């Protein structure tokens, strides 16, 4: 079974620039999560999708962050414009219907200079 | 407020020694508790999952315990190896909402020769 795929693995941008991350969950997983993990901290949930609908985006900074999951499969997370404090690893995870077992991708390490 | 606290924040042990990591939570209602291992630069990988009725669960040299009354869990690592060097994150599911999870901040373990 293929795991959760994310790209790019690394990204360096200047502040005020835009960036987008892509996630392909495990086939058949209805629930998709985006997390932000700042160095030395645990992951913080940004947004949770159930199929292509948003279940929880209470901690998503909506003035600069956006995410979509068209057709309920792949998802993209965008930051526009980026700030220095957005430097972090962005993790994507997926889980199947009715379970709490989340499978994580390798993450995208973002550095904002 | 749903919270998961882990201790210690970091730990250094000699190869071959045992260690125990702690997790206290206030998540309610409780569904299950997971321990994840996160290697540097990688996404978290699940080690164990425990439901309300389970007191202990093992996965090789990893043994997790759960006391649902005191809302405490521990992860015991036996005969540590250099490859055990990683962050260990306690994750509790529940607390209302669909498949809601709360992450601890993790314990960073370093095993030295």
mmCIF file of C-alpha atoms in Angstrom:
data_model
loop_
_atom_site.group_PDB
_atom_site.id
_atom_site.type_symbol
_atom_site.label_atom_id
_atom_site.label_comp_id
_atom_site.label_asym_id
_atom_site.label_seq_id
_atom_site.Cartn_x
_atom_site.Cartn_y
_atom_site.Cartn_z
ATOM 1 C CA UNK A 1 0.000 0.000 0.000
ATOM 2 C CA UNK A 2 1.444 3.350 -1.013
ATOM 3 C CA UNK A 3 1.754 5.913 1.751
ATOM 4 C CA UNK A 4 0.810 9.561 1.898
ATOM 5 C CA UNK A 5 2.755 11.548 -0.691
ATOM 6 C CA UNK A 6 3.737 15.181 -0.317
ATOM 7 C CA UNK A 7 5.626 17.617 -2.470
ATOM 8 C CA UNK A 8 7.834 19.474 -2.484
ATOM 9 C CA UNK A 9 9.961 18.121 0.372
ATOM 10 C CA UNK A 10 11.731 21.406 0.886
ATOM 11 C CA UNK A 11 10.935 24.993 -0.039
ATOM 12 C CA UNK A 12 12.731 28.256 0.637
ATOM 13 C CA UNK A 13 10.949 31.530 -0.102
ATOM 14 C CA UNK A 14 11.206 35.156 0.877
ATOM 15 C CA UNK A 15 8.616 36.779 3.089
ATOM 16 C CA UNK A 16 5.571 38.123 1.276
ATOM 17 C CA UNK A 17 5.963 35.489 -1.443
ATOM 18 C CA UNK A 18 3.403 32.762 -2.070
ATOM 19 C CA UNK A 19 3.847 29.011 -1.776
ATOM 20 C CA UNK A 20 1.729 25.916 -2.335
ATOM 21 C CA UNK A 21 2.046 22.394 -1.014
ATOM 22 C CA UNK A 22 0.493 19.267 -2.454
ATOM 23 C CA UNK A 23 -0.717 16.098 -0.755
ATOM 24 C CA UNK A 24 -1.917 12.788 -2.147
ATOM 25 C CA UNK A 25 -3.502 10.663 0.595
ATOM 26 C CA UNK A 26 -3.672 6.893 0.827
ATOM 27 C CA UNK A 27 -6.163 5.558 -1.685
ATOM 28 C CA UNK A 28 -9.635 5.293 -0.216
ATOM 29 C CA UNK A 29 -8.963 7.484 2.814
ATOM 30 C CA UNK A 30 -11.840 9.896 3.218
ATOM 31 C CA UNK A 31 -10.294 12.123 5.878
ATOM 32 C CA UNK A 32 -7.326 14.376 5.164
ATOM 33 C CA UNK A 33 -5.468 16.615 7.590
ATOM 34 C CA UNK A 34 -2.940 19.406 7.225
ATOM 35 C CA UNK A 35 -0.694 20.120 10.204
ATOM 36 C CA UNK A 36 1.907 22.765 10.924
ATOM 37 C CA UNK A 37 4.843 21.621 13.041
ATOM 38 C CA UNK A 38 7.192 24.301 14.279
ATOM 39 C CA UNK A 39 10.641 23.111 15.328
ATOM 40 C CA UNK A 40 10.557 21.574 18.795
ATOM 41 C CA UNK A 41 6.762 21.457 18.993
ATOM 42 C CA UNK A 42 4.062 18.911 18.285
ATOM 43 C CA UNK A 43 1.941 19.164 15.133
ATOM 44 C CA UNK A 44 -0.866 21.721 15.143
ATOM 45 C CA UNK A 45 -3.970 20.951 13.110
ATOM 46 C CA UNK A 46 -4.619 23.561 10.430
ATOM 47 C CA UNK A 47 -7.508 22.004 8.551
ATOM 48 C CA UNK A 48 -9.367 18.706 8.360
ATOM 49 C CA UNK A 49 -11.339 17.516 5.331
ATOM 50 C CA UNK A 50 -13.933 14.801 5.162
ATOM 51 C CA UNK A 51 -14.041 13.927 1.456
ATOM 52 C CA UNK A 52 -14.062 17.408 -0.117
ATOM 53 C CA UNK A 53 -15.826 19.157 2.766
ATOM 54 C CA UNK A 54 -14.125 21.053 5.589
ATOM 55 C CA UNK A 55 -14.722 19.554 9.062
ATOM 56 C CA UNK A 56 -12.424 21.763 11.131
ATOM 57 C CA UNK A 57 -10.456 24.839 10.096
ATOM 58 C CA UNK A 58 -10.621 26.685 13.414
ATOM 59 C CA UNK A 59 -6.831 27.086 13.649
ATOM 60 C CA UNK A 60 -6.217 28.006 10.028
ATOM 61 C CA UNK A 61 -5.036 31.645 9.634
ATOM 62 C CA UNK A 62 -7.565 32.370 6.956
ATOM 63 C CA UNK A 63 -6.160 35.772 6.090
ATOM 64 C CA UNK A 64 -3.139 34.098 4.508
ATOM 65 C CA UNK A 65 -3.702 30.332 4.438
ATOM 66 C CA UNK A 66 -6.114 28.473 2.187
ATOM 67 C CA UNK A 67 -6.653 24.829 1.387
ATOM 68 C CA UNK A 68 -8.795 22.838 -0.955
ATOM 69 C CA UNK A 69 -9.499 19.223 -1.682
ATOM 70 C CA UNK A 70 -11.167 19.040 -5.022
ATOM 71 C CA UNK A 71 -12.859 15.743 -5.855
ATOM 72 C CA UNK A 72 -12.110 14.488 -2.354
ATOM 73 C CA UNK A 73 -8.676 13.086 -3.175
ATOM 74 C CA UNK A 74 -5.590 15.308 -3.544
ATOM 75 C CA UNK A 75 -5.274 18.487 -1.540
ATOM 76 C CA UNK A 76 -3.294 21.701 -1.775
ATOM 77 C CA UNK A 77 -2.366 24.100 0.997
ATOM 78 C CA UNK A 78 -1.420 27.652 0.028
ATOM 79 C CA UNK A 79 0.185 30.493 1.950
ATOM 80 C CA UNK A 80 -0.117 33.984 0.529
ATOM 81 C CA UNK A 81 1.731 36.091 1.580
ATOM 82 C CA UNK A 82 4.214 34.172 3.711
ATOM 83 C CA UNK A 83 5.622 35.502 6.984
ATOM 84 C CA UNK A 84 8.806 34.567 8.803
ATOM 85 C CA UNK A 85 6.802 32.747 11.490
ATOM 86 C CA UNK A 86 5.386 30.400 8.856
ATOM 87 C CA UNK A 87 8.728 28.591 8.760
ATOM 88 C CA UNK A 88 7.816 25.059 9.783
ATOM 89 C CA UNK A 89 7.212 21.542 8.533
ATOM 90 C CA UNK A 90 3.810 21.087 6.952
ATOM 91 C CA UNK A 91 2.517 17.560 7.435
ATOM 92 C CA UNK A 92 -0.325 15.927 5.582
ATOM 93 C CA UNK A 93 -2.099 12.909 7.052
ATOM 94 C CA UNK A 94 -5.030 10.758 6.041
ATOM 95 C CA UNK A 95 -7.304 8.259 7.709
ATOM 96 C CA UNK A 96 -10.080 5.963 6.628
ATOM 97 C CA UNK A 97 -13.732 6.421 7.520
ATOM 98 C CA UNK A 98 -14.583 5.760 11.165
ATOM 99 C CA UNK A 99 -11.004 5.328 12.408
ATOM 100 C CA UNK A 100 -8.595 7.618 14.205
ATOM 101 C CA UNK A 101 -5.491 5.971 12.769
ATOM 102 C CA UNK A 102 -3.728 8.738 10.895
ATOM 103 C CA UNK A 103 -0.992 7.992 8.400
ATOM 104 C CA UNK A 104 1.449 10.812 7.860
ATOM 105 C CA UNK A 105 3.390 11.898 4.840
ATOM 106 C CA UNK A 106 7.065 12.916 5.031
ATOM 107 C CA UNK A 107 6.202 16.608 5.294
ATOM 108 C CA UNK A 108 7.317 19.749 3.490
ATOM 109 C CA UNK A 109 9.930 21.831 5.253
ATOM 110 C CA UNK A 110 9.271 25.518 4.563
ATOM 111 C CA UNK A 111 11.848 28.182 5.288
ATOM 112 C CA UNK A 112 10.775 31.810 4.978
ATOM 113 C CA UNK A 113 13.657 34.297 4.838
ATOM 114 C CA UNK B 1 -9.869 22.592 27.231
ATOM 115 C CA UNK B 2 -8.434 19.435 25.653
ATOM 116 C CA UNK B 3 -4.737 19.179 26.433
ATOM 117 C CA UNK B 4 -1.979 16.592 26.235
ATOM 118 C CA UNK B 5 1.189 17.164 28.239
ATOM 119 C CA UNK B 6 4.341 15.107 27.920
ATOM 120 C CA UNK B 7 7.398 14.752 30.088
ATOM 121 C CA UNK B 8 10.275 15.001 30.033
ATOM 122 C CA UNK B 9 10.749 17.426 27.146
ATOM 123 C CA UNK B 10 14.047 15.776 26.296
ATOM 124 C CA UNK B 11 16.034 12.804 27.483
ATOM 125 C CA UNK B 12 19.509 11.417 26.875
ATOM 126 C CA UNK B 13 20.233 7.778 27.703
ATOM 127 C CA UNK B 14 23.011 5.291 27.054
ATOM 128 C CA UNK B 15 22.506 2.589 24.475
ATOM 129 C CA UNK B 16 21.097 -0.550 26.064
ATOM 130 C CA UNK B 17 19.360 1.259 28.923
ATOM 131 C CA UNK B 18 15.612 1.453 29.500
ATOM 132 C CA UNK B 19 13.542 4.609 29.699
ATOM 133 C CA UNK B 20 9.961 5.692 30.342
ATOM 134 C CA UNK B 21 8.143 8.619 28.771
ATOM 135 C CA UNK B 22 5.041 10.139 30.345
ATOM 136 C CA UNK B 23 1.806 11.529 28.917
ATOM 137 C CA UNK B 24 -1.007 13.221 30.859
ATOM 138 C CA UNK B 25 -4.201 14.297 29.153
ATOM 139 C CA UNK B 26 -7.428 16.142 29.870
ATOM 140 C CA UNK B 27 -9.248 15.149 26.682
ATOM 141 C CA UNK B 28 -12.863 14.247 27.296
ATOM 142 C CA UNK B 29 -14.681 12.206 26.196
ATOM 143 C CA UNK B 30 -11.805 9.828 25.559
ATOM 144 C CA UNK B 31 -11.681 7.590 22.516
ATOM 145 C CA UNK B 32 -8.141 6.266 22.209
ATOM 146 C CA UNK B 33 -4.500 7.143 22.783
ATOM 147 C CA UNK B 34 -1.592 6.662 20.406
ATOM 148 C CA UNK B 35 2.123 6.933 20.697
ATOM 149 C CA UNK B 36 3.937 8.064 17.578
ATOM 150 C CA UNK B 37 7.645 8.002 16.792
ATOM 151 C CA UNK B 38 8.944 10.844 14.650
ATOM 152 C CA UNK B 39 12.426 10.593 13.228
ATOM 153 C CA UNK B 40 14.132 13.844 12.284
ATOM 154 C CA UNK B 41 12.857 15.049 8.925
ATOM 155 C CA UNK B 42 10.140 12.413 8.703
ATOM 156 C CA UNK B 43 6.435 12.254 9.427
ATOM 157 C CA UNK B 44 5.197 10.563 12.638
ATOM 158 C CA UNK B 45 4.721 6.780 12.583
ATOM 159 C CA UNK B 46 2.266 5.037 14.899
ATOM 160 C CA UNK B 47 3.780 2.723 17.548
ATOM 161 C CA UNK B 48 0.758 1.704 19.626
ATOM 162 C CA UNK B 49 -2.926 2.488 19.992
ATOM 163 C CA UNK B 50 -4.903 1.945 23.182
ATOM 164 C CA UNK B 51 -8.610 2.214 23.834
ATOM 165 C CA UNK B 52 -10.375 2.850 27.134
ATOM 166 C CA UNK B 53 -10.442 -0.810 28.152
ATOM 167 C CA UNK B 54 -6.771 -1.547 27.481
ATOM 168 C CA UNK B 55 -4.152 -1.156 30.197
ATOM 169 C CA UNK B 56 -1.048 -2.191 28.326
ATOM 170 C CA UNK B 57 0.083 -2.871 24.789
ATOM 171 C CA UNK B 58 3.459 -3.888 23.419
ATOM 172 C CA UNK B 59 5.157 -3.438 20.081
ATOM 173 C CA UNK B 60 8.552 -5.082 20.199
ATOM 174 C CA UNK B 61 10.713 -3.186 22.661
ATOM 175 C CA UNK B 62 8.009 -0.551 23.127
ATOM 176 C CA UNK B 63 5.363 -1.030 25.838
ATOM 177 C CA UNK B 64 2.596 1.486 26.409
ATOM 178 C CA UNK B 65 0.399 1.636 29.495
ATOM 179 C CA UNK B 66 -2.840 3.503 30.029
ATOM 180 C CA UNK B 67 -4.637 4.487 33.221
ATOM 181 C CA UNK B 68 -7.941 5.942 32.074
ATOM 182 C CA UNK B 69 -8.919 6.856 35.638
ATOM 183 C CA UNK B 70 -5.945 9.138 36.206
ATOM 184 C CA UNK B 71 -5.704 10.022 32.495
ATOM 185 C CA UNK B 72 -2.090 9.030 32.280
ATOM 186 C CA UNK B 73 -0.097 6.972 29.822
ATOM 187 C CA UNK B 74 3.508 5.914 29.641
ATOM 188 C CA UNK B 75 5.755 4.551 26.921
ATOM 189 C CA UNK B 76 8.529 2.249 28.120
ATOM 190 C CA UNK B 77 11.461 1.515 25.837
ATOM 191 C CA UNK B 78 13.516 -1.546 26.704
ATOM 192 C CA UNK B 79 17.154 -2.086 25.769
ATOM 193 C CA UNK B 80 17.388 1.139 23.815
ATOM 194 C CA UNK B 81 19.141 1.287 20.463
ATOM 195 C CA UNK B 82 20.712 4.190 18.618
ATOM 196 C CA UNK B 83 17.813 4.031 16.148
ATOM 197 C CA UNK B 84 15.407 4.875 18.959
ATOM 198 C CA UNK B 85 16.692 8.442 18.852
ATOM 199 C CA UNK B 86 13.614 10.406 17.801
ATOM 200 C CA UNK B 87 10.717 12.445 19.126
ATOM 201 C CA UNK B 88 7.881 10.502 20.722
ATOM 202 C CA UNK B 89 4.472 12.104 20.509
ATOM 203 C CA UNK B 90 1.396 11.195 22.529
ATOM 204 C CA UNK B 91 -1.872 11.736 20.658
ATOM 205 C CA UNK B 92 -5.323 11.470 22.218
ATOM 206 C CA UNK B 93 -8.504 11.080 20.174
ATOM 207 C CA UNK B 94 -11.835 12.327 21.449
ATOM 208 C CA UNK B 95 -12.900 15.581 23.033
ATOM 209 C CA UNK B 96 -15.874 16.089 20.801
ATOM 210 C CA UNK B 97 -15.976 16.744 17.105
ATOM 211 C CA UNK B 98 -15.503 14.322 14.280
ATOM 212 C CA UNK B 99 -12.299 12.280 14.646
ATOM 213 C CA UNK B 100 -10.770 15.078 16.709
ATOM 214 C CA UNK B 101 -7.227 14.488 17.945
ATOM 215 C CA UNK B 102 -5.007 16.419 20.342
ATOM 216 C CA UNK B 103 -1.225 16.183 20.037
ATOM 217 C CA UNK B 104 1.301 16.446 22.823
ATOM 218 C CA UNK B 105 4.454 18.474 22.256
ATOM 219 C CA UNK B 106 6.604 15.361 22.298
ATOM 220 C CA UNK B 107 9.642 14.019 24.132
ATOM 221 C CA UNK B 108 12.923 14.200 22.268
ATOM 222 C CA UNK B 109 14.965 11.088 23.038
ATOM 223 C CA UNK B 110 18.637 10.784 22.243
ATOM 224 C CA UNK B 111 20.366 7.436 22.649
ATOM 225 C CA UNK B 112 24.135 7.681 22.811
ATOM 226 C CA UNK B 113 26.739 4.932 22.487
#
